[in-house]
mmCIF file of C-alpha atoms and ligand atoms in Angstrom:
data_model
loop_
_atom_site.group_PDB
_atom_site.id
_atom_site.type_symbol
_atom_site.label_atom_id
_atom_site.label_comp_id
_atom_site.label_asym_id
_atom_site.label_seq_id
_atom_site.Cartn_x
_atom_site.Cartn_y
_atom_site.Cartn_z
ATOM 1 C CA UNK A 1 71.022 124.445 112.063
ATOM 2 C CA UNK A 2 71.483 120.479 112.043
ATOM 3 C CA UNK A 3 74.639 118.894 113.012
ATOM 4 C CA UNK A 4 75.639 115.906 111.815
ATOM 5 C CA UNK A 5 78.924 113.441 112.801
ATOM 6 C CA UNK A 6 80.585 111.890 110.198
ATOM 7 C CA UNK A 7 82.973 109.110 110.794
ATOM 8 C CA UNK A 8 85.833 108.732 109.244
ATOM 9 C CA UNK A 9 85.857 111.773 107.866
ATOM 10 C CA UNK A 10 89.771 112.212 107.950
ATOM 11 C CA UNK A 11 89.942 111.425 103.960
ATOM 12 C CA UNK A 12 88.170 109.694 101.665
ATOM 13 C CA UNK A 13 84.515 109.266 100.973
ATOM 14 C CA UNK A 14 83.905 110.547 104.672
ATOM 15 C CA UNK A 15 85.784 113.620 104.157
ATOM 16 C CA UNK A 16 83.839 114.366 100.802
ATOM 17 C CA UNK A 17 80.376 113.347 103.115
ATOM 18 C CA UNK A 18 81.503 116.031 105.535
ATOM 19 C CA UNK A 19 82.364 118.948 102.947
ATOM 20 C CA UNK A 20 78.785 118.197 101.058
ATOM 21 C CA UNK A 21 76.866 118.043 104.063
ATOM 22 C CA UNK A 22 78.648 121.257 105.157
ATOM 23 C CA UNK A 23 77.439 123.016 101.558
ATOM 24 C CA UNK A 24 73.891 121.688 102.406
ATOM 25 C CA UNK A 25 74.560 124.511 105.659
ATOM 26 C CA UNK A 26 74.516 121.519 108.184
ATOM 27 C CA UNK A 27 77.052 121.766 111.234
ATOM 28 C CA UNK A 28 79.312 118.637 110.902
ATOM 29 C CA UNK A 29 81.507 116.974 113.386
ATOM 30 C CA UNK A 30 84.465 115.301 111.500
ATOM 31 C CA UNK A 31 85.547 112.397 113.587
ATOM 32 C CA UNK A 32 88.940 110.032 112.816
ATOM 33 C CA UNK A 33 90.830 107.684 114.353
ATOM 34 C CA UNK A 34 93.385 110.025 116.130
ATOM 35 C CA UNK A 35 90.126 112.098 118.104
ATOM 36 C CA UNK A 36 88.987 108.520 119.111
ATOM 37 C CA UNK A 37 89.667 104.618 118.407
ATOM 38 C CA UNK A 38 86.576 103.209 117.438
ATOM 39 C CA UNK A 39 88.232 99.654 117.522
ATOM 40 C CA UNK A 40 87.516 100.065 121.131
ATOM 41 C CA UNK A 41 84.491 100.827 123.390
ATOM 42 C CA UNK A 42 86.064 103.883 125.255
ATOM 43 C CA UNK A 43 86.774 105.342 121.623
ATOM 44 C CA UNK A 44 82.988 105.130 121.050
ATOM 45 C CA UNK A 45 82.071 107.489 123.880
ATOM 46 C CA UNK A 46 84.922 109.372 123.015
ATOM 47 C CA UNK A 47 83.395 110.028 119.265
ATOM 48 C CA UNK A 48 80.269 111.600 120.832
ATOM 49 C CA UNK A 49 81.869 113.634 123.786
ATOM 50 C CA UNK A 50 80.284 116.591 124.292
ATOM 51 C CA UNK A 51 77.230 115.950 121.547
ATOM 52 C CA UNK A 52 74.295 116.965 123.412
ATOM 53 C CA UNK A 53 71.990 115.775 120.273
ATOM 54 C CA UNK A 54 72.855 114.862 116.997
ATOM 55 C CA UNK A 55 70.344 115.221 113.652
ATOM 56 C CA UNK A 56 72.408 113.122 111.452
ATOM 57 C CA UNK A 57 75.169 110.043 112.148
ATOM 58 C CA UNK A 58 76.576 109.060 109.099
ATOM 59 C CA UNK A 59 78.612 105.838 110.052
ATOM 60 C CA UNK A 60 81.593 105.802 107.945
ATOM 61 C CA UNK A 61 84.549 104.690 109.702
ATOM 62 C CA UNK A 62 85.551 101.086 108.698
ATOM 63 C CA UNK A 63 89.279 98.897 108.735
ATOM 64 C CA UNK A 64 90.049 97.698 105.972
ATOM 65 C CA UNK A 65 89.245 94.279 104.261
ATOM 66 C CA UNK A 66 91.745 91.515 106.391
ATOM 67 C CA UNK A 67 92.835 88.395 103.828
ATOM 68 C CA UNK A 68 91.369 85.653 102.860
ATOM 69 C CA UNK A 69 90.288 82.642 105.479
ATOM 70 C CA UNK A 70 93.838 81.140 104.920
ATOM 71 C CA UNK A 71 95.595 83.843 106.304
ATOM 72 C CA UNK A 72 92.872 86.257 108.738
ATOM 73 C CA UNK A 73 93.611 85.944 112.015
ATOM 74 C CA UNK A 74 91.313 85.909 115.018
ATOM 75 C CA UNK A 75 92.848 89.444 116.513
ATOM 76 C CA UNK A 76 92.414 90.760 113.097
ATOM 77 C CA UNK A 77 88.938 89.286 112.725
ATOM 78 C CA UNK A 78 87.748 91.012 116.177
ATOM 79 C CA UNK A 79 89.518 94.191 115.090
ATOM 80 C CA UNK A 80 87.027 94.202 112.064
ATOM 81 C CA UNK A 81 84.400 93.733 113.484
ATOM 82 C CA UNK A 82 84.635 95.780 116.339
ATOM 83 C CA UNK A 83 85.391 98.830 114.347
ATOM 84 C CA UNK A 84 82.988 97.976 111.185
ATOM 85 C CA UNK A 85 79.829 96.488 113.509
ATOM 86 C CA UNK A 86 80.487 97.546 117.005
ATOM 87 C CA UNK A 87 81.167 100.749 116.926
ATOM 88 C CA UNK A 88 77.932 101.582 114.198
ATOM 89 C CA UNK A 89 75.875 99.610 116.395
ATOM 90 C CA UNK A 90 76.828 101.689 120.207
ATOM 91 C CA UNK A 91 77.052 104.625 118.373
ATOM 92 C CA UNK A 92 73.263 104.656 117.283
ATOM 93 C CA UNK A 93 72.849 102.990 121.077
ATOM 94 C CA UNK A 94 74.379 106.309 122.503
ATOM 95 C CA UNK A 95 74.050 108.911 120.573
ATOM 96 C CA UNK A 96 71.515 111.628 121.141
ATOM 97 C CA UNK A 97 69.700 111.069 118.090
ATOM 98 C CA UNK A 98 66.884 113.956 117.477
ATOM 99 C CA UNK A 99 63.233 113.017 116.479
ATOM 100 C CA UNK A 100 63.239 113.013 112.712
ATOM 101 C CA UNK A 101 66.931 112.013 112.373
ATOM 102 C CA UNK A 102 68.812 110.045 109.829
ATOM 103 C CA UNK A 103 71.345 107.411 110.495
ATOM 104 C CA UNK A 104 73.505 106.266 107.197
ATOM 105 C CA UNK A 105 76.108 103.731 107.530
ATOM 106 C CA UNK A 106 78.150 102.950 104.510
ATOM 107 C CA UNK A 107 78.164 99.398 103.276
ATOM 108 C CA UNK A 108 79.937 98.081 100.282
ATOM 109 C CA UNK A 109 78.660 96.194 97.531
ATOM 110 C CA UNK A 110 81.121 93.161 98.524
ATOM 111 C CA UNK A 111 78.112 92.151 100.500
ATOM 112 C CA UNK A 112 76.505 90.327 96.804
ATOM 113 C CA UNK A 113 79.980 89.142 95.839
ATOM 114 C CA UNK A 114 81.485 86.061 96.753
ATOM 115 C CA UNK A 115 84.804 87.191 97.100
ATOM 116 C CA UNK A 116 87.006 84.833 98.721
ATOM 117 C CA UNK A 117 89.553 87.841 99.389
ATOM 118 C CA UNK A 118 87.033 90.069 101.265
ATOM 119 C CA UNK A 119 84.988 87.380 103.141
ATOM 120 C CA UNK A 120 85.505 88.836 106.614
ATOM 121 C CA UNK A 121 85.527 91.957 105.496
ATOM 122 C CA UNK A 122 82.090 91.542 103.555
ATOM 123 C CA UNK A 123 80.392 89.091 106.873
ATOM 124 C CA UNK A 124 80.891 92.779 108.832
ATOM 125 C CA UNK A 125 78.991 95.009 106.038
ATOM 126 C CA UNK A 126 76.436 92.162 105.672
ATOM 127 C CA UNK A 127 75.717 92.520 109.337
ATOM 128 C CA UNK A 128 75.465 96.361 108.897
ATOM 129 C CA UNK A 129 73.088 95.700 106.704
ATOM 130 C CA UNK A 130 71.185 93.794 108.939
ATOM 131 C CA UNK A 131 71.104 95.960 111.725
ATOM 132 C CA UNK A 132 69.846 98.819 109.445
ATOM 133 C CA UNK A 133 66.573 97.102 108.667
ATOM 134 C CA UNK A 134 65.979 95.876 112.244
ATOM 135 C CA UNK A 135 66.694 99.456 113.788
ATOM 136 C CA UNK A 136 64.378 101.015 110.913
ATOM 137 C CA UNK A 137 61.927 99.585 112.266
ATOM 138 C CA UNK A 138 62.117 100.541 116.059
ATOM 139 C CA UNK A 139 63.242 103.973 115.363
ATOM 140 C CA UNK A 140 60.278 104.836 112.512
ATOM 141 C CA UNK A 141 58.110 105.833 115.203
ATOM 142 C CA UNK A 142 60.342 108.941 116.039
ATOM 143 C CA UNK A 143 60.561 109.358 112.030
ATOM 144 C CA UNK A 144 64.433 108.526 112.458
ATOM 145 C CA UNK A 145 65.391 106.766 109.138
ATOM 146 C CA UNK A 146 68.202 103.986 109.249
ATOM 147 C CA UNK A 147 69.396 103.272 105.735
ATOM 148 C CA UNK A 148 72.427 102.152 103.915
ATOM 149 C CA UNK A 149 74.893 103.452 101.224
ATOM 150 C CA UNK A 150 76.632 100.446 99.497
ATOM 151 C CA UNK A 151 79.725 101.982 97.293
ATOM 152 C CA UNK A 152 81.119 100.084 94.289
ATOM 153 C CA UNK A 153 84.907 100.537 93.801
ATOM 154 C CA UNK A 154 85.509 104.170 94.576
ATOM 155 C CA UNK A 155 88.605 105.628 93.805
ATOM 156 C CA UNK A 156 90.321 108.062 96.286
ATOM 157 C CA UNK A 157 93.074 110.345 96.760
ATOM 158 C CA UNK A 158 94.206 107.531 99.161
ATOM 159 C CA UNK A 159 93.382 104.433 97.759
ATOM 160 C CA UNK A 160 94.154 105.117 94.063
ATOM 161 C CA UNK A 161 97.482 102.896 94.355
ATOM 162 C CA UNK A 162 95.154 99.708 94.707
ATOM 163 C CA UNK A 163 93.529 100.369 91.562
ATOM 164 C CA UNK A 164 95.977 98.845 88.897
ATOM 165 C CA UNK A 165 95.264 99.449 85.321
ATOM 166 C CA UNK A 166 94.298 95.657 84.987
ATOM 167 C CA UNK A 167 92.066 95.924 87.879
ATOM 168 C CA UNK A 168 90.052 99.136 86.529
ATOM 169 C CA UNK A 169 89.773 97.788 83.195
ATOM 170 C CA UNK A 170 88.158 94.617 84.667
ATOM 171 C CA UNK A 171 85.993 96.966 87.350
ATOM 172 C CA UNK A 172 85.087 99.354 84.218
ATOM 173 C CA UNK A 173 83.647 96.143 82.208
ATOM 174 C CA UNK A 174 81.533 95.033 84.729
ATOM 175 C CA UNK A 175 80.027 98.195 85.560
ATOM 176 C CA UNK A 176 77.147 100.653 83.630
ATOM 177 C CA UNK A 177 78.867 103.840 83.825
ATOM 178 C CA UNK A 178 82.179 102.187 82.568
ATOM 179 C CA UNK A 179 84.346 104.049 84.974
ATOM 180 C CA UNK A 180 85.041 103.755 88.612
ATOM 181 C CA UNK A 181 83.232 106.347 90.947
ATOM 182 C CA UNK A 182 84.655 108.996 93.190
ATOM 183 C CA UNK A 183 84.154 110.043 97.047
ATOM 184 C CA UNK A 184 81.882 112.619 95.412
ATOM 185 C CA UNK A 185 79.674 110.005 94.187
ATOM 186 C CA UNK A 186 79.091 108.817 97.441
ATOM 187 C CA UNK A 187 78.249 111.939 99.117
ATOM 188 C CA UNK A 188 75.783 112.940 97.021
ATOM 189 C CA UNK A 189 74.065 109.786 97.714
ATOM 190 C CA UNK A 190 74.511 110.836 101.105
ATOM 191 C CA UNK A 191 73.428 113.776 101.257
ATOM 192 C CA UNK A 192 69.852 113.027 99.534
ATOM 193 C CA UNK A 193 69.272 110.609 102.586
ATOM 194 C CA UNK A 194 70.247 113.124 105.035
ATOM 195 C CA UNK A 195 67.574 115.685 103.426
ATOM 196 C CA UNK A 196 64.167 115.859 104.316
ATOM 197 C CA UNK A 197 63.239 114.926 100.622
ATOM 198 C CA UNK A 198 64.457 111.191 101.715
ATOM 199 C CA UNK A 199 62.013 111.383 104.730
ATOM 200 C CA UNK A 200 59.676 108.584 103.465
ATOM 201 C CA UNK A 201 62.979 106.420 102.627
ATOM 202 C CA UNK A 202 64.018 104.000 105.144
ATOM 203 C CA UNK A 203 65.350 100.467 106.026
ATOM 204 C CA UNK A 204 67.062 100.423 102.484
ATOM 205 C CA UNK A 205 70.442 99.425 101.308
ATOM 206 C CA UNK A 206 71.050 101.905 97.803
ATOM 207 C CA UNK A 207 73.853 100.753 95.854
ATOM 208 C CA UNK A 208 76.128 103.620 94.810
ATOM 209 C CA UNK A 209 78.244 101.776 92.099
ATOM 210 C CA UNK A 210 77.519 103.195 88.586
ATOM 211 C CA UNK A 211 75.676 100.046 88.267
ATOM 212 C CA UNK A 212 78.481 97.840 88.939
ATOM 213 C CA UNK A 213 77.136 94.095 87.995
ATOM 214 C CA UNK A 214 74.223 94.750 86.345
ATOM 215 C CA UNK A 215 75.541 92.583 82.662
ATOM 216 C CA UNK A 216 76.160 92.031 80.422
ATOM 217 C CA UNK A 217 73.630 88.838 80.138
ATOM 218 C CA UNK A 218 76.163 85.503 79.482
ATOM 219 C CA UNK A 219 75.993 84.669 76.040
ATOM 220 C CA UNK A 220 73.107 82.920 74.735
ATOM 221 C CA UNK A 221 71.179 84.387 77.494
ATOM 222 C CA UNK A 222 67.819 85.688 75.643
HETATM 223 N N1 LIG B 1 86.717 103.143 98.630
HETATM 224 C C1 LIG B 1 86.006 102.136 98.185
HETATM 225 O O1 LIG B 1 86.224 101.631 97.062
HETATM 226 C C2 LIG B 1 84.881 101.575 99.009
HETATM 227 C C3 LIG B 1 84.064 100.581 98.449
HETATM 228 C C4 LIG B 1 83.023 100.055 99.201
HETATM 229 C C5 LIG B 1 82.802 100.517 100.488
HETATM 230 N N2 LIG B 1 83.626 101.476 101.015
HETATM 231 C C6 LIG B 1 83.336 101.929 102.388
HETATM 232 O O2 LIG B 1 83.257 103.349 102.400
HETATM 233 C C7 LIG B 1 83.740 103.853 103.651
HETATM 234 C C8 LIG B 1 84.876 104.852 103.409
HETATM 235 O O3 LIG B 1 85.832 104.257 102.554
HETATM 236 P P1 LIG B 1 87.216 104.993 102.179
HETATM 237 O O4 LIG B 1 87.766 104.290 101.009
HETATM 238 O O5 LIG B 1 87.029 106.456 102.179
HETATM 239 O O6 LIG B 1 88.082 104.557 103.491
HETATM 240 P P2 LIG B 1 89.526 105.000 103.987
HETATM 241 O O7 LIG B 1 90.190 105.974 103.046
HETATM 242 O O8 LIG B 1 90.256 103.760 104.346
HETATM 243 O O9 LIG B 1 89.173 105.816 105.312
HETATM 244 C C9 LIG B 1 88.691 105.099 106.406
HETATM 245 C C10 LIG B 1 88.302 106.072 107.490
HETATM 246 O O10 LIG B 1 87.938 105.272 108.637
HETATM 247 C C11 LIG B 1 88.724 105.684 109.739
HETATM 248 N N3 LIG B 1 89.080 104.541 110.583
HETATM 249 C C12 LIG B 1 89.683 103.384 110.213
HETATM 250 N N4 LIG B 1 89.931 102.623 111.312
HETATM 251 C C13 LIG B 1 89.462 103.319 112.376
HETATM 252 C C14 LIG B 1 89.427 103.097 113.779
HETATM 253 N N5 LIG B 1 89.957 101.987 114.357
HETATM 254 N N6 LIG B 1 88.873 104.042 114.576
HETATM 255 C C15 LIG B 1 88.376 105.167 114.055
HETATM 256 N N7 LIG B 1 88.378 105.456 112.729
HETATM 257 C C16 LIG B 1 88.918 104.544 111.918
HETATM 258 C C17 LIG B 1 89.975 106.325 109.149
HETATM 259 O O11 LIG B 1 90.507 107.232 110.070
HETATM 260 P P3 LIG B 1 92.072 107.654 110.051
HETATM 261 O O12 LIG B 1 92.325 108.387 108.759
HETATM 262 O O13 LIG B 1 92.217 108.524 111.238
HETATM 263 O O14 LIG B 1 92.834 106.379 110.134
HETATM 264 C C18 LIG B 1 89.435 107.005 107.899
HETATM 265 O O15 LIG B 1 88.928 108.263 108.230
HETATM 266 C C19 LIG B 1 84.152 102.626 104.473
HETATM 267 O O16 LIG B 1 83.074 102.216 105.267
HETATM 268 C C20 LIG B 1 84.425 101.592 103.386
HETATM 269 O O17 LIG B 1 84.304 100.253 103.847
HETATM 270 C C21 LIG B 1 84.654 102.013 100.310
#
């Protein structure tokens, strides 16, 4: 049987990542925040106590956006990055990863917006990003894949406060599938890069948004 660690996986789209990969029959190790602070290094090697190996790391966890420049602060700017970059990054440095392996860290889309409320915020996906590609390539030999899962606005038993009606009619507009996507979304997506089916699949960044920005071309756009 695999085993996989999910981060994050308290609520959420990590908790939906850890009951599909469970259906799939894999063994999963739910992390959060109360087992072990990933804002900190001892909180790393805390998440991966007593792992002997690992076939999957799905690398979840993440603080939430800060403000805009005007108001983020440098503790709160560290914070973010230690828990959305750090922590991904030691965790793939320390974990036992088996040969043929699969590392997914979730991105967002905010990393092809400019949003001037998210900047921070999208600087520590961005450099998720990043590091996926670059560790593709040094772990392909051992047919690890690194890739990315980039969720549009995803709408949560937690989070559904934050979606106004204003802001998921304006969401809904921009995006294909007219509607805003669920934890469940995400985890399928998930789960396909976990399987061996997505062995050949690696280095990538795979939007899971409904195809939010796609259009509508401006007008007069032929
Ligand atoms: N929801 C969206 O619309 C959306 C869109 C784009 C990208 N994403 C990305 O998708 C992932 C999951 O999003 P979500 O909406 O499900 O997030 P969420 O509800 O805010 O859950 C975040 C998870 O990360 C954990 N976490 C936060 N700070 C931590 C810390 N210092 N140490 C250890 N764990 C910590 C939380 O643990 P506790 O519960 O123990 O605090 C929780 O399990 C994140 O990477 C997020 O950036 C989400």
């Amino acid at each position: 049987m695999k085993t996989a660690l999910v981060t994050g996986a308290s609520r959420g789209i990590g908790a939906a990542i850890a009951r599909r990969l469970e259906k799939d029959g894999i063994n999963v190790l739910r992390h959060d925040s109360g087992k072990a602070d990933l804002s900190t290094m001892e909180g790393v090697d805390k998440a991966l106590e007593g792992i002997d190996s690992l076939d999957i790391l799905v690398n979840n966890a993440a603080a939430a956006p800060g403000g805009p420049i005007e108001t983020d602060t440098p503790e709160g700017f560290d914070h973010l990055f230690a828990v959305n970059v750090r922590a991904p990054y030691f965790l793939i440095q320390r974990a036992r990863m088996n040969d043929g392996g699969r590392i997914i860290n979730i991105s967002s889309v905010a990393t092809r917006m400019a949003n001037p409320a998210q900047t921070s915020f999208a600087m520590t996906k961005g450099a998720l990003e990043t590091m996926s590609r670059t560790l593709a390539l040094q772990l392909g030999p051992r047919g690890i894949t690194v890739n990315v899962v980039a969720p549009g606005a995803t709408r949560t038993a937690d989070n559904s406060a934050i979606f106004t009606p204003e802001l998921k009619t304006a969401i809904e507009a921009l995006t294909a599938h007219q509607r805003l996507g669920t934890a469940e979304d995400i985890a399928d997506v998930v789960a396909f890069l976990a399987s061996d089916d997505a062995r050949w699949v690696t280095g990538q960044v795979l939007d899971a948004s409904g195809g939010l920005f796609l259009g509508p071309p401006a007008q007069g756009v032929q």
